[in-house]
Coordinates of C-alpha atoms and ligand atoms in Angstrom, one line a residue:
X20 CA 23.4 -2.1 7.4
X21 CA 22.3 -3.5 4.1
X22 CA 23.2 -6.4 2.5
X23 CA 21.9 -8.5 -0.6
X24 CA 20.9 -11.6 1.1
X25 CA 19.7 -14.0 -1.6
X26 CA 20.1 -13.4 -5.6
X27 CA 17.3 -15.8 -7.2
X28 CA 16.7 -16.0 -10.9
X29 CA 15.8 -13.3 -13.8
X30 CA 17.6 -10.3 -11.5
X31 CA 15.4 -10.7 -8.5
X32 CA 17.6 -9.4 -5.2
X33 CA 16.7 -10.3 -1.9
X34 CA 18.0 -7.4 0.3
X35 CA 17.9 -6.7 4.1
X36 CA 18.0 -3.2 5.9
X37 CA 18.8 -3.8 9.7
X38 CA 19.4 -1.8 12.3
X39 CA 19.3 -1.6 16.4
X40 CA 15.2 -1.4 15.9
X41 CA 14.2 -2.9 12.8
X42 CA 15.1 -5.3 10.0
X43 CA 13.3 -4.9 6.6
X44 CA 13.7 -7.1 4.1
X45 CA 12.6 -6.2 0.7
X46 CA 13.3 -7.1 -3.1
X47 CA 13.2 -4.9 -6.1
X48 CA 10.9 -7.1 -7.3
X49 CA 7.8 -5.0 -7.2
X50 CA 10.0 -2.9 -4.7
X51 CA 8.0 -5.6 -2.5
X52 CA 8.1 -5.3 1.3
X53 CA 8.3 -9.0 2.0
X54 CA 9.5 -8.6 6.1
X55 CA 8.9 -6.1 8.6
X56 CA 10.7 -7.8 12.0
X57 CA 10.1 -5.5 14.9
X58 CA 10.2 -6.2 18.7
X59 CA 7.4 -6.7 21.1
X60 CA 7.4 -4.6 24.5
X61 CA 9.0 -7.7 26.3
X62 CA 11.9 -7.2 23.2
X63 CA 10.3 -10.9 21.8
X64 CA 11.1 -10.2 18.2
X65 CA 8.0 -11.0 15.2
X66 CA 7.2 -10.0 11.7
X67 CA 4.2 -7.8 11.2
X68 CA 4.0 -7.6 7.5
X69 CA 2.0 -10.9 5.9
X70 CA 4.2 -12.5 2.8
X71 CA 5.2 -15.6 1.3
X72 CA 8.4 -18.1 1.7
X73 CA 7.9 -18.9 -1.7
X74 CA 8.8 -16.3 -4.0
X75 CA 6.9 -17.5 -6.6
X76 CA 3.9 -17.0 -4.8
X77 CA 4.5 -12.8 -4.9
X78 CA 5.3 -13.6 -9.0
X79 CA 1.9 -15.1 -9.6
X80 CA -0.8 -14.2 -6.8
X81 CA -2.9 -11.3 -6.8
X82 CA -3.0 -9.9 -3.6
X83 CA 0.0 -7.4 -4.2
X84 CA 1.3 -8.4 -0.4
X85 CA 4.4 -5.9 0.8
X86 CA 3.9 -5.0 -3.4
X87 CA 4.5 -1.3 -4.8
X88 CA 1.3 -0.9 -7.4
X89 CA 1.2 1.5 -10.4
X90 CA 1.0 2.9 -12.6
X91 CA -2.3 3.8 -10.9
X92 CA -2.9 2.1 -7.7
X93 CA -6.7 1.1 -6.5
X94 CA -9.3 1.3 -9.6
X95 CA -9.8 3.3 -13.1
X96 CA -13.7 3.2 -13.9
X97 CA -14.1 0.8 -16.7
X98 CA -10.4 0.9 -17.2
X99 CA -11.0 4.0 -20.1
X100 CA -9.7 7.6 -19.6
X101 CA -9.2 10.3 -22.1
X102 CA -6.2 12.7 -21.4
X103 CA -5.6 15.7 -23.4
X104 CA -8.5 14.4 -26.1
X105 CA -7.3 11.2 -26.4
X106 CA -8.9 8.2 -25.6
X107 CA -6.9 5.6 -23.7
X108 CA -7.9 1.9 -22.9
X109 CA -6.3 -0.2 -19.8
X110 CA -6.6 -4.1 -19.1
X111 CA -10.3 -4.8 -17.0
X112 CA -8.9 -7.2 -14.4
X113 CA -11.2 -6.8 -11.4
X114 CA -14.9 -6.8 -12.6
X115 CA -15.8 -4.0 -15.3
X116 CA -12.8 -1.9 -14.3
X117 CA -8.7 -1.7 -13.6
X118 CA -7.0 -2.7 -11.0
X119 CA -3.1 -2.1 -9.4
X120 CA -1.9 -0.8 -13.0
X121 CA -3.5 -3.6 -14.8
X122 CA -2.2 -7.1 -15.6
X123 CA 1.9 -6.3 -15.2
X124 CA 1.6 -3.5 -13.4
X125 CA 5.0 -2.1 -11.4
X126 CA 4.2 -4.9 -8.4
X127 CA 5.4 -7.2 -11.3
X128 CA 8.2 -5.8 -12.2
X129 CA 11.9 -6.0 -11.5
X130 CA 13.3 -2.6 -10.7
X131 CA 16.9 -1.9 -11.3
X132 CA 17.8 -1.0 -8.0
X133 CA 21.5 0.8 -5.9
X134 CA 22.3 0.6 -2.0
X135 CA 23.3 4.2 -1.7
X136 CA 24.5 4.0 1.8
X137 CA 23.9 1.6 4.9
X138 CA 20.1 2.8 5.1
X139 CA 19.0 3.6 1.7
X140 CA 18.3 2.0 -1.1
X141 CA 17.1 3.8 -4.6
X142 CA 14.8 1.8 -7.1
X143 CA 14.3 2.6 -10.2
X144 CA 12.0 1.5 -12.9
X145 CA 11.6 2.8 -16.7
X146 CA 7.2 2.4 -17.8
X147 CA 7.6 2.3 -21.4
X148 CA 5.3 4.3 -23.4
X149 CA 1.8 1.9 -23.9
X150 CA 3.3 -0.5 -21.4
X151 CA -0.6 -1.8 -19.9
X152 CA -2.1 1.0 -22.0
X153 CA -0.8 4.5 -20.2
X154 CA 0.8 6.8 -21.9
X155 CA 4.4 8.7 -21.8
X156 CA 7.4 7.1 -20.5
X157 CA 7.6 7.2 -17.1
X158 CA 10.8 7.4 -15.3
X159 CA 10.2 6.3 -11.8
X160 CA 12.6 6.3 -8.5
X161 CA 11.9 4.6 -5.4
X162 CA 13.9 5.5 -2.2
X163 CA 13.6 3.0 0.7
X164 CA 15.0 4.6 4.1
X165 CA 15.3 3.2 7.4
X166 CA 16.0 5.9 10.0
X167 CA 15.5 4.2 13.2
X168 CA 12.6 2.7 13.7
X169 CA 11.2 3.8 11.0
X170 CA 10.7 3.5 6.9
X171 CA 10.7 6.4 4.9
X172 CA 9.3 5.8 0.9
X173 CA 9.8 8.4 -1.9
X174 CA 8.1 8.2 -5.1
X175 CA 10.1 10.5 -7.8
X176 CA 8.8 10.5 -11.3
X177 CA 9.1 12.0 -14.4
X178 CA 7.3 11.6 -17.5
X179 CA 8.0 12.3 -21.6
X180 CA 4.2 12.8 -22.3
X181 CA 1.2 13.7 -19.9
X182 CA 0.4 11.1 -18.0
X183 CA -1.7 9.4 -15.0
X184 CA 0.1 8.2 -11.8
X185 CA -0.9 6.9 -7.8
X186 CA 1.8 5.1 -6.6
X187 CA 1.0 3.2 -3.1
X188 CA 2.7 0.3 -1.3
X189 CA 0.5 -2.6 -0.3
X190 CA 1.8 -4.2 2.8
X191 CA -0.6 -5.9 5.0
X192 CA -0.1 -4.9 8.5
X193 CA -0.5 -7.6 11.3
X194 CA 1.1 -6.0 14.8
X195 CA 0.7 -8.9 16.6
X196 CA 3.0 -11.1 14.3
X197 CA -0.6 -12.8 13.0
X198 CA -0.6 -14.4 15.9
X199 CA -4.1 -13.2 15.7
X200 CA -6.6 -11.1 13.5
X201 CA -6.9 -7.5 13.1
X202 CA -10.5 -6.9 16.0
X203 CA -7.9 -6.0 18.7
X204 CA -5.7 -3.4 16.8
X205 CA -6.5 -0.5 18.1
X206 CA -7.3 2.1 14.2
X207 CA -6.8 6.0 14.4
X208 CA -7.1 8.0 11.1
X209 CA -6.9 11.4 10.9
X210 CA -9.9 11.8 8.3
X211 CA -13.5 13.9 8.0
X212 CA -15.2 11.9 4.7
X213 CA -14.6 8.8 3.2
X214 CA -15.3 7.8 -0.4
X215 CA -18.3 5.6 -0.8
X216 CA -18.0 2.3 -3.0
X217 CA -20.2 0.5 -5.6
X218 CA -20.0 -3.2 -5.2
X219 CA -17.0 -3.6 -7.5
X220 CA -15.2 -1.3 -5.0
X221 CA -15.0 1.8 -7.2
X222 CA -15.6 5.1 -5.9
X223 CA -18.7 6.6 -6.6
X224 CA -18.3 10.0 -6.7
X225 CA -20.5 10.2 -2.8
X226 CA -18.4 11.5 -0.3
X227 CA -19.7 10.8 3.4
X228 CA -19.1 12.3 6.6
X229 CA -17.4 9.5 9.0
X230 CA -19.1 11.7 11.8
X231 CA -21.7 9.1 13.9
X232 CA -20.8 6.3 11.3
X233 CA -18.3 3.1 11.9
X234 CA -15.7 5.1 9.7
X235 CA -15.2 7.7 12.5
X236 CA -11.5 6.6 13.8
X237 CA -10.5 10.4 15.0
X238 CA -11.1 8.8 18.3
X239 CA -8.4 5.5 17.8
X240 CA -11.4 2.5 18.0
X241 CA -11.4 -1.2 18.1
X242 CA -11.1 -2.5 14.3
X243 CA -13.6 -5.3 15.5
X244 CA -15.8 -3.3 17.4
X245 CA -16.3 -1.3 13.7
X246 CA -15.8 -4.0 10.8
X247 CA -18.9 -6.2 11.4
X248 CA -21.5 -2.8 12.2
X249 CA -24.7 -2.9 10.6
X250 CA -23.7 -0.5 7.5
X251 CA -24.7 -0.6 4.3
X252 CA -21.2 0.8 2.6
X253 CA -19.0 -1.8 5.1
X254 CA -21.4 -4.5 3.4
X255 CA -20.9 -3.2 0.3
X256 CA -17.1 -3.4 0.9
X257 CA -17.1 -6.9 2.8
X258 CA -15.3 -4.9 5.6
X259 CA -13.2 -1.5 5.7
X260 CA -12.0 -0.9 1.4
X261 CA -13.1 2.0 1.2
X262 CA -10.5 6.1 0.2
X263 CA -10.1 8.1 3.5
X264 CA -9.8 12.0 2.9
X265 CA -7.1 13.3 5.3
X266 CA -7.8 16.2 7.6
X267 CA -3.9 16.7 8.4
X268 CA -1.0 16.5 6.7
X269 CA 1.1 14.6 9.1
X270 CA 1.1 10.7 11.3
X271 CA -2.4 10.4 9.8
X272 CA -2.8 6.5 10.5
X273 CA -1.8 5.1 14.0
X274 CA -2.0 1.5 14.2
X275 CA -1.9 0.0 17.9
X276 CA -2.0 -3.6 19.2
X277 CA -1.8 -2.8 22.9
X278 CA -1.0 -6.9 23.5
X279 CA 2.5 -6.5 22.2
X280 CA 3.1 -2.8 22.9
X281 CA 3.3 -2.6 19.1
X282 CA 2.1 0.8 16.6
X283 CA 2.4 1.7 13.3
X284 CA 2.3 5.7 12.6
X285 CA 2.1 6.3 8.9
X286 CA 2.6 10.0 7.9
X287 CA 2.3 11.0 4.1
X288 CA 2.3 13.9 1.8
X289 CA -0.8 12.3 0.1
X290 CA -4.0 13.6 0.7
X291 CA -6.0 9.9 1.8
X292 CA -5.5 6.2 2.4
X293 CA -7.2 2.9 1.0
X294 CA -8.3 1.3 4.2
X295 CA -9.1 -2.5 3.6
X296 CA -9.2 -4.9 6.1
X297 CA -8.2 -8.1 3.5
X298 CA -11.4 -8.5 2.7
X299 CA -10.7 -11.3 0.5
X300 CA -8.3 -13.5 1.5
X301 CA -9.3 -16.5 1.7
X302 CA -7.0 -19.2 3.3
X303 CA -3.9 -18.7 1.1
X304 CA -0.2 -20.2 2.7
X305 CA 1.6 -17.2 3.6
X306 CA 4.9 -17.3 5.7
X307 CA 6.1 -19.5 8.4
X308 CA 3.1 -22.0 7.4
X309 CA 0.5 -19.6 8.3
X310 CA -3.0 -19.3 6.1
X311 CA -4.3 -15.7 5.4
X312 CA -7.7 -15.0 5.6
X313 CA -10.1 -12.1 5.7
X314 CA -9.5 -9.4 8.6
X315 CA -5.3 -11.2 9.3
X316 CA -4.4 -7.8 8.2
X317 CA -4.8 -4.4 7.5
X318 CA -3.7 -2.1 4.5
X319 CA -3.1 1.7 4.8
X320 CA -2.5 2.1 1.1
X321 CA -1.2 6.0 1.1
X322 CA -2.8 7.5 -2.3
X323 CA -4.8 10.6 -4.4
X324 CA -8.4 9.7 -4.6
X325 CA -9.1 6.5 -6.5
X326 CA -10.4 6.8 -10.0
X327 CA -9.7 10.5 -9.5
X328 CA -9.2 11.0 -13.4
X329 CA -13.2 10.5 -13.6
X330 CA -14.2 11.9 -10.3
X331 CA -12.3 15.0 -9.8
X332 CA -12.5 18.4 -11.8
X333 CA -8.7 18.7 -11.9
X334 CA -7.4 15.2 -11.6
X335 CA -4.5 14.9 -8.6
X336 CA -3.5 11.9 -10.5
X337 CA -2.4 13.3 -13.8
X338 CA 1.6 13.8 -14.1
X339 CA 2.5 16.6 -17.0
X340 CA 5.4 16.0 -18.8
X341 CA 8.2 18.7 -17.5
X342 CA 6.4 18.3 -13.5
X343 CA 7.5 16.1 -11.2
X344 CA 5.2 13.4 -9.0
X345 CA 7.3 13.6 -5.9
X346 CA 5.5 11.9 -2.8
X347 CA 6.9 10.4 0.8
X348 CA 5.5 8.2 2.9
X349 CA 6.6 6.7 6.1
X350 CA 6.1 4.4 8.6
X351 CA 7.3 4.6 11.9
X352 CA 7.3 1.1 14.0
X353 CA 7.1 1.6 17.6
X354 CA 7.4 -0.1 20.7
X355 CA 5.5 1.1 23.4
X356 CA 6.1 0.2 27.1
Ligands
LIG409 C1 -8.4 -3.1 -3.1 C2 -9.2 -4.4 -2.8 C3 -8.4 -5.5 -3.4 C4 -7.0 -5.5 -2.8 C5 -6.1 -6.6 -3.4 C6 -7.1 -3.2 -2.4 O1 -6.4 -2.0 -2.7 O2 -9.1 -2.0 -2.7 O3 -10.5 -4.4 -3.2 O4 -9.0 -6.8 -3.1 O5 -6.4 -4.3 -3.0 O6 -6.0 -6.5 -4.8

């Protein structure tokens, strides 16, 4: 069922999805994830998504919690790109480079939004030509399904004008209902290389084998056995925030927290995942009177290689006008006896 649950100022909805296995709560607000409520293997019911109780909070913080970020998720080099000969300059909001789609980037926006049925909902979002510096209009559809216990995502969009897009959502998983950090959630990811990071978080253009490093989750491992290791790119990254390159094309993230009989199994069409383990929080009042700090979460932020418009020789990210961008994601949350 689904079911507008609070309707708060400037066209913001508050909408539940709810089921036999799962209630989602969400608001087309940044097409923001804000609850995740999911049993336990005991059928002790918790949320295992980190949010706020003040709405504000998700209007002016910058950690995109539960948020949906483009135009161009993660970070754009300097925030410059040329496309088609033309040069094209984007807000610099996280050191020297972009960040999330810039400054009002889609977390920040309200989407127009239609239940279709009692399980889906379709977002939609117009990106004006210019709007934080990219160009073309970008017509963009977001389909929020809940099929049992799980969440399926589509990204449909369509631009007027070539274009750059990497849509991602940006929940922070906790499996335990933050009833502790993220060392004993068990991480598998179904990935050969990961991207290596300057200390502004961009991608440098290294690709390095996880084999024999602390990136090496083929085998599911411990995320605090992992996140503390002597290496120099997890120092660089004050943890796990760093592009995973996918060796399969299906459930290539399984979160576990054995405690609760909880996992998360996040299966995508994209080709690699942002892993960061919230690095930077730092003591911020999330929901339920809890503070968020570093390692409370995780992200799997489903995406094309970040920065790909300066790092690959036939960028992923750019959309032609007359093509469609049409991505899925889904998370499936699962109780385990
Ligand atoms: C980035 C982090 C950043 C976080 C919140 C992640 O996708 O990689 O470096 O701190 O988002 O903005």
């Amino acid at each position: 069922m689904i079911r507008v649950i609070e309707k708060l100022e400037d066209g913001i909805d508050i909408i539940s999805m709810k089921n036999d296995d799962l209630e989602v709560v969400v608001s087309n607000f940044g097409c923001t994830i804000i609850k995740v409520l999911m049993k336990d293997k005991n059928g002790n019911i918790d949320d295992v998504v980190l949010g706020y109780d003040d709405f504000q909070s998700y209007q002016t913080l910058d950690a995109y919690l539960g948020a949906l970020v483009g135009r161009i998720a993660n970070r754009i080099g300097k925030g410059k790109f040329s496309l088609n000969g033309e040069e094209y300059t984007l807000a610099i909001n996280n050191g020297p480079n972009h960040l999330h789609g810039g400054i009002k980037g889609f977390s920040y926006q309200v989407f127009d939004y239609e239940i279709k049925d009692e399980r889906t909902i379709e977002f939609h979002y117009l990106s004006k030509d210019g709007e934080e510096g990219y160009p073309g209009n970008l017509d963009l559809k977001v389909i929020y399904e809940l099929k049992g216990d799980t969440v399926c995502v589509r990204y449909l969009a369509t631009t007027d004008k070539d274009t750059i897009i990497n849509i991602t959502n940006h929940s922070y998983f906790n499996l335990s209902g933050k009833k502790e950090n993220i060392y004993h959630h068990l991480l598998e990811v179904k990935a050969d290389r990961f991207a290596c990071v300057d200390p502004d978080g961009l991608p440098t253009g290294e690709f390095k084998a996880v084999e024999g490093t602390p990136f090496d989750f083929n085998t599911p491992a411990y995320i605090g056995e992992r996140v503390d290791c002597d290496d120099e790119q997890l120092k660089i990254g004050k943890g796990f925030d760093h592009p995973f390159i996918f060796t399969t094309d299906h459930n290539q993230v399984i979160l576990t927290h054995e405690k609760s009989g909880r996992s998360l199994i996040v299966s995508t069409t994209l080709p690699g995942a942002q892993i960061y383990t919230a690095n930077y929080l730092d003591g911020r009042l999330g929901k339920y009177g809890h503070h968020y700090d570093a390692r409370d979460a995780v992200c799997i932020e489903t995406q094309n290689l970040p920065d790909a418009i300066h790092l690959e020789e036939n960028p992923t990210t750019i959309l032609k006008k007359g093509e469609v961008y049409d991505e899925m994601t889904s998370y499936q949350f699962k109780v385990i006896k």
